[in-house]
Coordinates of C-alpha atoms in Angstrom, one line a residue:
X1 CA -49.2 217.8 -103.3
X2 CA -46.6 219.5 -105.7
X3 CA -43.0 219.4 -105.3
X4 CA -40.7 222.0 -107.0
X5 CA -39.1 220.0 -109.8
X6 CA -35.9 221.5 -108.4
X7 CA -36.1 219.8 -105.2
X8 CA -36.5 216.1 -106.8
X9 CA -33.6 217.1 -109.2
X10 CA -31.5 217.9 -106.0
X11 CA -32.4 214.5 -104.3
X12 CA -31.1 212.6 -107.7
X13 CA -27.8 214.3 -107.5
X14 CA -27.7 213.8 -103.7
X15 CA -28.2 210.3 -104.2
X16 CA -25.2 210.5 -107.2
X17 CA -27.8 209.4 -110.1
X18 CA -26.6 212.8 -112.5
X19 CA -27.8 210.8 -115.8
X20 CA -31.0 210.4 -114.0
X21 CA -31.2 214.1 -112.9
X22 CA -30.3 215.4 -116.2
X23 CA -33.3 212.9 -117.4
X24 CA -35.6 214.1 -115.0
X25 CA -35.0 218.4 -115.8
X26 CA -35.9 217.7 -119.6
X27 CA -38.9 215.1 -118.9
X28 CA -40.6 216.6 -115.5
X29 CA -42.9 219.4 -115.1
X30 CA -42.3 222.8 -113.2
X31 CA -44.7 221.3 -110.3
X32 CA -44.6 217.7 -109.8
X33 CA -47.8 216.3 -108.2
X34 CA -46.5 212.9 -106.3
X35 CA -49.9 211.1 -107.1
X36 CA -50.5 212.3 -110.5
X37 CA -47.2 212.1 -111.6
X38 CA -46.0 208.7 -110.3
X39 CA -45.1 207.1 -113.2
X40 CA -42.5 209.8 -114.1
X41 CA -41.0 209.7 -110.8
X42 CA -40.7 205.9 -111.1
X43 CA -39.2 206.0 -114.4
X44 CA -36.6 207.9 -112.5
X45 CA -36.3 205.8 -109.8
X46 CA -38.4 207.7 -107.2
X47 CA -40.7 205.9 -104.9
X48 CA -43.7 208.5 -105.2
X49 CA -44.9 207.4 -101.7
X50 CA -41.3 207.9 -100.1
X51 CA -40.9 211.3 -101.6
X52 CA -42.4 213.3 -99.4
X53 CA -40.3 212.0 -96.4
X54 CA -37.4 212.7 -98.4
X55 CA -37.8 216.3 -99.2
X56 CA -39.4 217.2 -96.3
X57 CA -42.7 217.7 -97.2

């Protein structure tokens, strides 16, 4: 499924981790696929598998 790279940018600042945010914008595609792109989200400290709840997808 993709996600709006907008939405997991809003659930870093949310959450108060701006460095990671800013991190995420320059490094994550447009359309994040939560399977495909797991190791990005990880890098960023996003449980690819919790994601979904999270943003309400």
């Amino acid at each position: 499924m993709e996600i709006p790279k907008d939405k997991i940018i809003q659930l870093l600042k949310d959450r108060g981790d701006h460095d990671k945010a800013a991190e995420a914008e320059r490094e994550l595609p447009d359309k994040v696929d939560h399977e495909e792109h797991s190791n990005l989200l990880e890098k960023h400290g996003i449980d690819p598998k919790e994601l979904l709840g999270k943003i309400g997808f």
